[in-house]
XYZ file of C-alpha atoms in Angstrom:
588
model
C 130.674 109.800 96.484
C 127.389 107.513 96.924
C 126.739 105.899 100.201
C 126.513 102.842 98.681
C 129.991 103.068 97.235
C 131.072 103.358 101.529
C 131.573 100.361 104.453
C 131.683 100.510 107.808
C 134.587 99.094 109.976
C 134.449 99.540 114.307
C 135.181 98.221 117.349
C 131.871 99.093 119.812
C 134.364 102.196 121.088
C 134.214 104.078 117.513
C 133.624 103.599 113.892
C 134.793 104.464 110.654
C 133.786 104.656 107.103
C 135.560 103.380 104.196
C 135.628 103.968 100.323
C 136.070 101.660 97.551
C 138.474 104.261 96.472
C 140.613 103.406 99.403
C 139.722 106.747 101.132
C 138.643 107.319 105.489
C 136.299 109.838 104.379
C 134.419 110.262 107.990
C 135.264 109.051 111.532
C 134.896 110.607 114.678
C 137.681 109.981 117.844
C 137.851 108.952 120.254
C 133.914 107.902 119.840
C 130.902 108.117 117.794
C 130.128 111.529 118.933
C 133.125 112.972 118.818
C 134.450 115.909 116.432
C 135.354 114.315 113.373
C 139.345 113.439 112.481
C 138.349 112.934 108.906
C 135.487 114.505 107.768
C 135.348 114.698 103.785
C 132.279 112.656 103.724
C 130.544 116.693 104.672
C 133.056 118.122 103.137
C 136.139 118.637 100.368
C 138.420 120.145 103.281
C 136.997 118.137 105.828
C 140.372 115.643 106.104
C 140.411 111.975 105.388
C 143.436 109.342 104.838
C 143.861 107.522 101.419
C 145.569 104.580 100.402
C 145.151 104.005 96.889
C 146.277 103.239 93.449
C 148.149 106.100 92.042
C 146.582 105.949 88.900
C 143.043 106.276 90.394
C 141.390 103.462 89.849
C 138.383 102.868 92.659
C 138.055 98.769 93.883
C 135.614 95.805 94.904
C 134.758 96.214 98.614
C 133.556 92.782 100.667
C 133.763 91.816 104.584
C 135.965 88.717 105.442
C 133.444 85.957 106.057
C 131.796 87.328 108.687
C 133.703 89.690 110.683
C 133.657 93.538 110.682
C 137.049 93.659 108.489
C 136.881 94.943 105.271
C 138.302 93.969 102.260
C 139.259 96.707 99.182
C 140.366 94.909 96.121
C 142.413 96.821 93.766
C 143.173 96.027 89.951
C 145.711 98.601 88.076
C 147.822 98.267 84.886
C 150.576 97.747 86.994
C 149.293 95.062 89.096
C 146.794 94.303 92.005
C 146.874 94.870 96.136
C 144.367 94.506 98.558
C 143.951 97.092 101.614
C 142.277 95.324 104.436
C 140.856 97.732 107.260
C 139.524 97.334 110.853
C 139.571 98.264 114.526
C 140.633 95.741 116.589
C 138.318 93.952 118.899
C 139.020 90.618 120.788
C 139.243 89.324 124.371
C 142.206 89.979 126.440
C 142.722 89.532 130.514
C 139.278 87.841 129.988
C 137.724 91.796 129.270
C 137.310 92.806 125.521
C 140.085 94.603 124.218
C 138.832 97.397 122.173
C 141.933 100.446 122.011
C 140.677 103.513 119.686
C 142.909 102.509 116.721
C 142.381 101.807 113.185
C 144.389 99.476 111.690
C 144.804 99.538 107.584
C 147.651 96.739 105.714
C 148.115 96.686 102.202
C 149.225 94.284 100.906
C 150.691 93.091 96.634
C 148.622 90.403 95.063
C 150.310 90.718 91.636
C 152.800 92.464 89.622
C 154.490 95.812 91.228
C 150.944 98.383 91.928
C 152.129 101.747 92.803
C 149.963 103.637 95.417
C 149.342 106.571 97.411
C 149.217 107.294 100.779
C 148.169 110.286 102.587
C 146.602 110.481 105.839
C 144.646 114.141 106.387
C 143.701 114.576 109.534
C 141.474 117.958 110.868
C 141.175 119.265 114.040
C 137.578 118.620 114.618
C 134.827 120.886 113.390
C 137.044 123.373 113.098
C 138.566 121.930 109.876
C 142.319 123.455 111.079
C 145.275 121.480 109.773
C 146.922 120.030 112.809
C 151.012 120.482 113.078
C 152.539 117.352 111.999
C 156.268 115.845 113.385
C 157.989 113.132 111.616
C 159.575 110.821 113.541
C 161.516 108.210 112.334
C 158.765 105.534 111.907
C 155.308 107.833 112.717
C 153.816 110.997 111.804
C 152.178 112.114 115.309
C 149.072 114.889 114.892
C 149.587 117.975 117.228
C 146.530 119.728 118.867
C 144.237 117.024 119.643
C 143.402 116.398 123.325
C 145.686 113.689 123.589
C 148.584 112.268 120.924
C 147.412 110.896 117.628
C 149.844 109.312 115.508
C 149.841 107.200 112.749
C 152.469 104.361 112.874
C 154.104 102.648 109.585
C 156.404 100.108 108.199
C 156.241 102.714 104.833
C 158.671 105.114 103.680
C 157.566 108.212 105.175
C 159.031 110.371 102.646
C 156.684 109.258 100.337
C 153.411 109.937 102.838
C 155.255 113.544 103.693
C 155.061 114.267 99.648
C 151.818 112.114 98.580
C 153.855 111.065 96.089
C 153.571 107.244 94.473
C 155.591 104.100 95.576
C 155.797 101.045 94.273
C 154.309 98.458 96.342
C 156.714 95.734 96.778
C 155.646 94.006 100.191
C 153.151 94.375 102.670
C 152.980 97.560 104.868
C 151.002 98.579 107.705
C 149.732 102.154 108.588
C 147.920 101.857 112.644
C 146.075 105.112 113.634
C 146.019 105.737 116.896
C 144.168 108.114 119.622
C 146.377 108.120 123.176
C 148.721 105.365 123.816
C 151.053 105.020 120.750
C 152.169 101.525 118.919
C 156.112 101.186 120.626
C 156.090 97.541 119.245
C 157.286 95.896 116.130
C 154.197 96.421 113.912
C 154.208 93.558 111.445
C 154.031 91.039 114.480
C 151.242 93.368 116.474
C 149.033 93.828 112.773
C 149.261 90.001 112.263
C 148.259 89.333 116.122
C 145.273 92.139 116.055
C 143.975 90.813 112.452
C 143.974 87.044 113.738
C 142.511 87.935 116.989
C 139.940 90.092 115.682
C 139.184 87.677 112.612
C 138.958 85.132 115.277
C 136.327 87.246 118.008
C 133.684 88.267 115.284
C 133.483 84.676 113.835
C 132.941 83.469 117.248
C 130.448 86.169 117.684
C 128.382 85.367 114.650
C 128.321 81.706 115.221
C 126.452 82.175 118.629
C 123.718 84.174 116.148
C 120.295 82.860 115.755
C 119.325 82.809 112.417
C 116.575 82.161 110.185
C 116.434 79.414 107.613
C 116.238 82.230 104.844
C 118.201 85.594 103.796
C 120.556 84.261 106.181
C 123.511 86.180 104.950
C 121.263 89.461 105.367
C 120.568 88.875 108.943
C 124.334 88.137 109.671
C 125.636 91.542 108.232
C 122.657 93.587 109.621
C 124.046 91.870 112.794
C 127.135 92.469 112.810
C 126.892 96.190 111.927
C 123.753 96.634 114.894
C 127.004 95.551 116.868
C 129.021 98.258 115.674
C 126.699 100.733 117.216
C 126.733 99.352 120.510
C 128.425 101.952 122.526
C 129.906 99.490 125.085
C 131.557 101.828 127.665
C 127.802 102.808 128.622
C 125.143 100.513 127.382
C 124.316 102.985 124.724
C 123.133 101.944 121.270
C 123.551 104.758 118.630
C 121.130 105.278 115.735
C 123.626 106.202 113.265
C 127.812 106.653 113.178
C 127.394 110.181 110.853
C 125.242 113.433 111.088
C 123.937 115.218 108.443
C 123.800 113.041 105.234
C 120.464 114.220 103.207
C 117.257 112.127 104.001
C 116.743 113.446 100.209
C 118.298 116.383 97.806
C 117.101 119.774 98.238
C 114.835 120.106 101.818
C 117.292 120.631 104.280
C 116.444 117.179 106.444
C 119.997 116.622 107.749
C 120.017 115.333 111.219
C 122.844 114.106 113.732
C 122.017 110.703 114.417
C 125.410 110.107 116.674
C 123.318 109.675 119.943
C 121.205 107.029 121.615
C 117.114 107.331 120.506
C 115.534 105.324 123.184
C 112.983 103.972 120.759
C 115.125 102.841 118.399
C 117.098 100.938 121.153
C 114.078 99.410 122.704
C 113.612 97.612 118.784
C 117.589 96.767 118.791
C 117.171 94.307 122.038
C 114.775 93.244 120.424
C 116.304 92.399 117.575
C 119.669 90.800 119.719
C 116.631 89.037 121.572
C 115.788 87.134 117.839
C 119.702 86.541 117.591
C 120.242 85.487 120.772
C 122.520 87.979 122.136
C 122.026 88.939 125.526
C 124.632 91.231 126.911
C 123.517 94.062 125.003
C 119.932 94.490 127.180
C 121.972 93.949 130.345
C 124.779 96.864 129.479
C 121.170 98.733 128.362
C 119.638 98.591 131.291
C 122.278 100.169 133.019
C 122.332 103.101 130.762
C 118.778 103.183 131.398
C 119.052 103.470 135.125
C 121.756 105.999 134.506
C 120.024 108.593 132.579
C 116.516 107.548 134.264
C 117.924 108.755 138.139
C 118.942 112.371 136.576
C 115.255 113.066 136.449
C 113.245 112.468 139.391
C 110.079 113.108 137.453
C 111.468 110.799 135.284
C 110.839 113.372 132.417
C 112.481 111.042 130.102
C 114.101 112.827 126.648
C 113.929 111.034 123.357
C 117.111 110.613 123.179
C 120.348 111.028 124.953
C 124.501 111.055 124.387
C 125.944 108.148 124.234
C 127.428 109.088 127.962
C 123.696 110.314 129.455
C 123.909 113.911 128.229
C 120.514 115.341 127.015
C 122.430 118.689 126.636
C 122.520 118.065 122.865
C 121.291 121.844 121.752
C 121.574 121.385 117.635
C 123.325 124.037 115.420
C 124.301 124.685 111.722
C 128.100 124.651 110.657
C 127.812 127.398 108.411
C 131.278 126.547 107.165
C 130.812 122.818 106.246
C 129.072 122.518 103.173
C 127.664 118.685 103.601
C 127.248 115.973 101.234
C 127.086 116.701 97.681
C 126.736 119.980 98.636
C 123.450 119.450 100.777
C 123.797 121.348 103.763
C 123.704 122.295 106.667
C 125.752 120.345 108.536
C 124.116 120.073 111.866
C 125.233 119.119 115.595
C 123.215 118.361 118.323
C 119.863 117.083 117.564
C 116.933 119.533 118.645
C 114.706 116.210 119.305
C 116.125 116.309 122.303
C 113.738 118.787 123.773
C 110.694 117.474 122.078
C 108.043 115.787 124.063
C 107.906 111.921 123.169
C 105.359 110.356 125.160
C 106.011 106.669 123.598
C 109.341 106.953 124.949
C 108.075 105.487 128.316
C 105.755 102.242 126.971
C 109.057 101.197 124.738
C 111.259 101.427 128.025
C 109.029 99.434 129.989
C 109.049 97.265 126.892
C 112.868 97.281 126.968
C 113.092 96.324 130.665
C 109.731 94.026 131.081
C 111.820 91.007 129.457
C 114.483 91.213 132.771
C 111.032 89.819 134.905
C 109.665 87.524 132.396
C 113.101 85.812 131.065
C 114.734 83.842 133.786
C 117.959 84.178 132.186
C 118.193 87.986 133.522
C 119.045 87.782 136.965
C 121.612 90.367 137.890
C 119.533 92.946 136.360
C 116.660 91.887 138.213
C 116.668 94.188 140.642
C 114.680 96.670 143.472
C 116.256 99.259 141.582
C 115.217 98.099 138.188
C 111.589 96.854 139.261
C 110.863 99.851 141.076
C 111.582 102.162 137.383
C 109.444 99.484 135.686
C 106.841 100.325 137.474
C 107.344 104.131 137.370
C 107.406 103.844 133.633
C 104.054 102.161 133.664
C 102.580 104.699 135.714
C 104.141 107.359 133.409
C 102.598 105.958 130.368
C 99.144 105.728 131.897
C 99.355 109.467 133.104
C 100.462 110.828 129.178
C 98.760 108.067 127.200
C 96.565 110.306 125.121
C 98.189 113.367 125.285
C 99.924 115.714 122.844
C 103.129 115.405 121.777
C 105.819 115.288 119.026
C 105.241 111.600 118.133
C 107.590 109.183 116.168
C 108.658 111.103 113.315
C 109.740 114.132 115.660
C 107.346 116.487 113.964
C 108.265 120.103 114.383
C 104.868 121.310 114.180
C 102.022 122.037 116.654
C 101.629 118.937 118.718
C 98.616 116.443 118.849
C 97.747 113.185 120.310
C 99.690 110.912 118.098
C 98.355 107.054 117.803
C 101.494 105.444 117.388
C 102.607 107.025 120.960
C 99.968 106.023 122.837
C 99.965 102.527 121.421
C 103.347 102.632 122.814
C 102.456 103.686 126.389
C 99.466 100.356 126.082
C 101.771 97.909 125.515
C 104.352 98.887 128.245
C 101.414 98.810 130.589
C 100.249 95.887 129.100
C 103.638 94.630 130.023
C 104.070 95.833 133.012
C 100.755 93.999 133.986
C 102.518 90.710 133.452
C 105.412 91.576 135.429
C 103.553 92.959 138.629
C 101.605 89.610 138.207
C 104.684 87.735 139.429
C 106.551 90.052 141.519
C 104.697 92.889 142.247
C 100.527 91.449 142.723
C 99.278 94.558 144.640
C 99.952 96.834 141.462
C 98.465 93.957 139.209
C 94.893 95.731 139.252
C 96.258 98.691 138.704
C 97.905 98.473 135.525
C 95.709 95.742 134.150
C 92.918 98.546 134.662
C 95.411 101.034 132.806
C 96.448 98.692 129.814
C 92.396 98.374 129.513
C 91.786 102.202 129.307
C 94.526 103.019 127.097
C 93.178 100.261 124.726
C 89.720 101.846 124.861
C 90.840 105.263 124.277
C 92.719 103.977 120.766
C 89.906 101.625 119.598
C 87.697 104.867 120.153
C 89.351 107.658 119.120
C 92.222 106.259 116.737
C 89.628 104.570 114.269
C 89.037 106.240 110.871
C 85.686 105.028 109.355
C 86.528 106.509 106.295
C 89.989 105.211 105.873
C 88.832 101.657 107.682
C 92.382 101.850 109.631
C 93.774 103.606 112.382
C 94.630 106.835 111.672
C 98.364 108.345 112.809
C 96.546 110.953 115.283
C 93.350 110.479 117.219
C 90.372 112.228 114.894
C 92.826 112.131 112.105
C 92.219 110.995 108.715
C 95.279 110.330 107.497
C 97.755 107.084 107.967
C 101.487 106.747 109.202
C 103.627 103.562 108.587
C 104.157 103.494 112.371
C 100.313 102.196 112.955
C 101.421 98.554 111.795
C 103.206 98.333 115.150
C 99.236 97.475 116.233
C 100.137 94.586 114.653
C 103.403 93.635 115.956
C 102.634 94.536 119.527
C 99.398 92.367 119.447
C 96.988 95.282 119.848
C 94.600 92.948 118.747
C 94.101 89.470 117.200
C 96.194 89.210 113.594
C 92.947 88.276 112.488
C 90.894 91.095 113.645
C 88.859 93.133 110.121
C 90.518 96.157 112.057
C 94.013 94.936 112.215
C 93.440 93.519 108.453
C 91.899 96.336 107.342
C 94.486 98.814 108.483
C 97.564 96.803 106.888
C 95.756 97.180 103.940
C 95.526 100.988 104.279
C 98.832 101.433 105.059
C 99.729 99.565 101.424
C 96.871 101.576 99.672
C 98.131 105.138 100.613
C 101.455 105.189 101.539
C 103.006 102.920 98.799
C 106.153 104.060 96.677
C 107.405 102.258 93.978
C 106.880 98.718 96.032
C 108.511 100.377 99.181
C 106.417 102.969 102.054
C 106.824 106.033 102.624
C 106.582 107.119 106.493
C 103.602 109.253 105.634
C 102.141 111.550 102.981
C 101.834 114.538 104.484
C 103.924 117.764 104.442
C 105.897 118.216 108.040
C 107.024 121.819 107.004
C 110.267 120.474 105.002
C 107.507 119.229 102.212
C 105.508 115.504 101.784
C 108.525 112.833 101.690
C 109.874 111.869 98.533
C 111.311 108.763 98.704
C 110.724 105.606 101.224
C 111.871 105.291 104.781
C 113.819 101.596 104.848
C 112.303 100.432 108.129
C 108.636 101.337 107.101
C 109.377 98.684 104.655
C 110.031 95.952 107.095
C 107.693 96.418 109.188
C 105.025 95.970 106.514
C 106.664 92.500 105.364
C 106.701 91.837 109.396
C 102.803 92.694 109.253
C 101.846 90.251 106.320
C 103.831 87.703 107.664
C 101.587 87.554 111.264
C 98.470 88.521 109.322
C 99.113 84.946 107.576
C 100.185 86.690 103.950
C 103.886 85.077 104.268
C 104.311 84.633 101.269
C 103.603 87.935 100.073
C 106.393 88.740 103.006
C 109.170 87.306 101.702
C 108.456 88.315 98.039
C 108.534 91.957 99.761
C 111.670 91.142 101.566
C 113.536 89.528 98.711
C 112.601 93.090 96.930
C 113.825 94.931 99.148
C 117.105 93.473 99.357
C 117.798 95.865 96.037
C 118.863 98.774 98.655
C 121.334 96.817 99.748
C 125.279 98.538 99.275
C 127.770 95.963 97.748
C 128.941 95.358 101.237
C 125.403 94.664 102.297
C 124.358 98.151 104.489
C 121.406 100.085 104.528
C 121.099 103.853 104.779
C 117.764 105.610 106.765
C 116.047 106.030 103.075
C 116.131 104.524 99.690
C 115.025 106.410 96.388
C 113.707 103.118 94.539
C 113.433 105.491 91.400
C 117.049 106.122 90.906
C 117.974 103.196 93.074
C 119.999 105.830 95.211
C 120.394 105.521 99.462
C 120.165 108.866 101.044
C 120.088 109.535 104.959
C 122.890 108.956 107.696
C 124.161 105.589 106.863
C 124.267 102.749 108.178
C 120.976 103.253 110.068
C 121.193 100.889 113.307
C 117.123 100.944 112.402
C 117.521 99.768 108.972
C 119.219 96.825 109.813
C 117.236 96.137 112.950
C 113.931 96.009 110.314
C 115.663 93.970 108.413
C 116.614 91.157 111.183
C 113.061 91.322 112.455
C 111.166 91.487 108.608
C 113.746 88.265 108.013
C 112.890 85.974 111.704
C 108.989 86.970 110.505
C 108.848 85.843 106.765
C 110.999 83.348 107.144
C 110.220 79.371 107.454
C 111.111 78.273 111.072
C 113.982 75.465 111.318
C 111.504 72.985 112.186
C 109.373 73.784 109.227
C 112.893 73.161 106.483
C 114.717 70.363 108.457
């Protein structure tokens, strides 16, 4: 199956993904990091639960205007049905309501469709069948930690045989992890679709948006919501592990966990929408895993409950997507040395001092790990380390890092300003140094850009965060000069590549989405806008029917490989879209 023929349905608690062949190939309970229930995405006997036409026949996915519930339209000789599929999220007892069920209704359109239904489940990892008992409306899994049972209004004989049914009226299947449905289920479907239908179209309509590619923004919204782990704070970089940055290397990664750079550029990206509560729930996940280190030896990346016990291994059993294993869990990043980590948390947290609209985070607490985190990046600006793209090589000063640590003591600078003046000196002086040391050792005279490592002669897409960050002017020859490099050397059929060099798993072969975006955000504040949105506007090719984006595109075969969707996909997108787009003012 290609990614692109998959969409993503969720509730902030867990996620799912859904074929246009009415199939659950992958979703983890009862969260994102979980063992997966249905895992055929990774592999044949991996589980999954299909509802579909019994003669085979795959359908036309689309969101309801937007929400987060999908659509599957099905045409067949014998007529057509819909399947509509999502998790229900709304507010109840004025708290969101957001139970670890999935909720799937088919319904007739025309004529008499006969269908399938079979729901698969595995016990985790392990891929063992769990027992099954039929009751006299459910089919409850055994061996989980807690009861899963799926609930219907169908004949059950015909889900205990797989065998086809004619579809004749609506029926409802609800999935459930813990607390069972014990209510009549047509009136508690109708309720939870409403009510759900009702809480994302309220959510969207408090969405900034940009005058242009406004549809874009509002589905890379909606699915950088989905990876909000809410219970926590967390934000995950991807709901699967293991899908194939590209055939044949090996690069297959679990992204289920919380990268604390790619967080730092999702607030950022709720900042541009207007969506607030997301920084505040981050912040406490941030003081959460910060106070288990004292040292405040910060790890890339964490669980989406604070774990950095996340030691990767290979499922030799699983034999992954298209048959491109291994199937990994854990993430060995975890243990790598990351030393921008601490400039793009200062980053994250600096807004809660300059925004009067943060006050509860505001906070001794809060200030006083600002400031560590400035200190921090002065002491490793400079130094060694694994950088961005989580080399697993030897380890050297990487640019991109230390730009990092600058502008989270640049930062920081402002914020001791107002409510902190005795450190003011202190990091001002820092923020000074730190620029020094990259203006003198990042500079390439033979490349006329910044190179990715200090002394190095070779560029990395991540150096056109000088420009974002304000390193220095937009109109700076350095700043220009370096865009321009970036384009020049790293360009692949009209997208970037990340870089050009072989990490040990070979030179990439195909682009890396967000490199893209941050280009088209780089012409548009170097004054090139309109080059921008013609960029944009191509890139909007990668796009899946249902408007997601994976972690890489193949613009040769027009193919999206990587774990998918890629919270940091979408996030590009939202900020590429707020930069090459005309302001309001400038249309109305």
């Amino acid at each position: 199956m290609r990614l692109e023929s998959l969409s993503l349905v969720g509730n902030c608690q867990f996620s799912a993904l859904v074929g246009d062949d009415g199939d659950v190939p992958w979703c983890c309970l009862p969260r994102f990091d979980a063992e997966p229930i249905f895992g055929r995405l990774l592999d044949p006997d991996g589980g999954g639960f299909r509802i579909a036409p019994a003669s085979g026949e795959r359908g036309t996915q689309r969101y309801l205007e937007n929400t987060n519930i999908l659509e599957t339209r099905f045409e067949t000789p014998d007529g057509a049905f819909r399947l509509v599929d999502f998790a229900p999220r709304f507010r109840q007892f004025d708290r969101v309501f957001r139970p670890t069920q999935l909720v799937r209704i088919v319904e007739p359109l025309s004529g008499t469709p006969r269908i399938t239904a079979t729901c698969d489940p595995r016990l985790g990892f392990s891929k063992a069948e769990p027992a099954r008992l039929w009751g006299s409306h459910h089919a409850s899994f055994q061996g989980f930690p807690t009861e899963v049972r799926l609930t219907t209004d169908a004949p059950l004989a015909y889900l205990q045989a797989g065998t086809p049914f004619a579809l004749t009226q609506t029926r409802r299947f609800v999935l459930t992890w813990g607390r069972p449905i014990e209510e009549p289920l047509a009136p508690l479907c109708d309720r939870f679709l409403r009510e759900t239908e009702s809480y994302w179209r309220r959510w969207v309509k408090h969405c900034a948006v940009p005058p242009e590619f406004q549809r874009e923004v509002i589905r890379s919204a909606l699915v950088l919501k989905l990876h909000c782990f809410e219970d926590t704070g967390a934000i995950l970089a991807s709901t699967t592990t293991s899908l194939p940055e590209w055939p044949g290397r090996g690069r297959t990664w679990d992204y289920r966990y919380c990268w604390l750079r790619d967080a730092y550029y999702a607030l950022n990206a709720f900042r541009l929408l207007g969506h607030f509560d997301e920084r505040e729930q981050f912040v406490d996940y941030l003081l959460n895993v910060s106070s288990s280190s004292p040292s405040l030896d910060l790890a890339p990346l964490y669980g989406v409950d604070g774990r950095v016990d996340l030691d990767e291994r290979a499922l030799p059993d699983w034999q992954g997507y298209e048959g491109e294993g291994p199937v990994r869990v854990g993430n060995g990043a975890a243990r790598q040395v990351q030393h921008d980590v601490y400039g793009e948390m200062a980053l994250a947290l600096a807004p809660v001092f300059l925004d009067e609209r943060f006050g509860r985070e505001r906070t001794r607490s809060s200030l006083e790990l600002l400031l560590a985190l400035g200190r921090k990046a002065m002491a490793v600006a400079g130094q060694p380390d694994a950088g961005i793209w989580e080399l697993r090589t030897d380890a050297t000063p990487q640019t991109f890092s230390s730009l990092m640590c600058w502008a989270g003591v640049d930062r920081v600078a402002r914020v001791a300003e107002r409510h902190a003046p005795g450190a003011h000196d202190e990091f001002r002086r820092g923020a000074n140094t730190i620029r020094e040391l990259i203006a003198t050792k990042a500079w390439s005279d033979r490349l006329c850009a910044f190179a990715s490592t200090f002394g190095g002669d070779q560029v990395d897409a991540s150096i056109l965060q000088a420009v974002t960050l304000r390193f220095l002017p937009p109109e700076d020859p350095r700043i220009v000069s370096t865009v321009d490099a970036v384009c020049r050397e790293l360009d692949h059929h009209g997208w970037l590549r990340r870089y050009g060099t072989d990490d040990g798993f070979g030179a990439p072969e195909v682009a890396f989405v967000i490199c893209t975006y941050w280009l088209i955000e780089s012409l548009a504040r170097i004054g090139r806008r309109r080059d921008a949105r013609a960029l944009l506007a191509h890139t909007l090719e990668a796009l899946s029917p249902t408007g997601l984006l994976a972690e890489d595109w193949d613009p040769t075969d027009k193919r999206l490989w990587g774990n998918y969707p890629q919270a940091y996909s979408h996030v590009g997108l939202i900020h590429a879209a707020f930069a090459a787009s005309p302001t309001w003012a400038e249309v109305e």
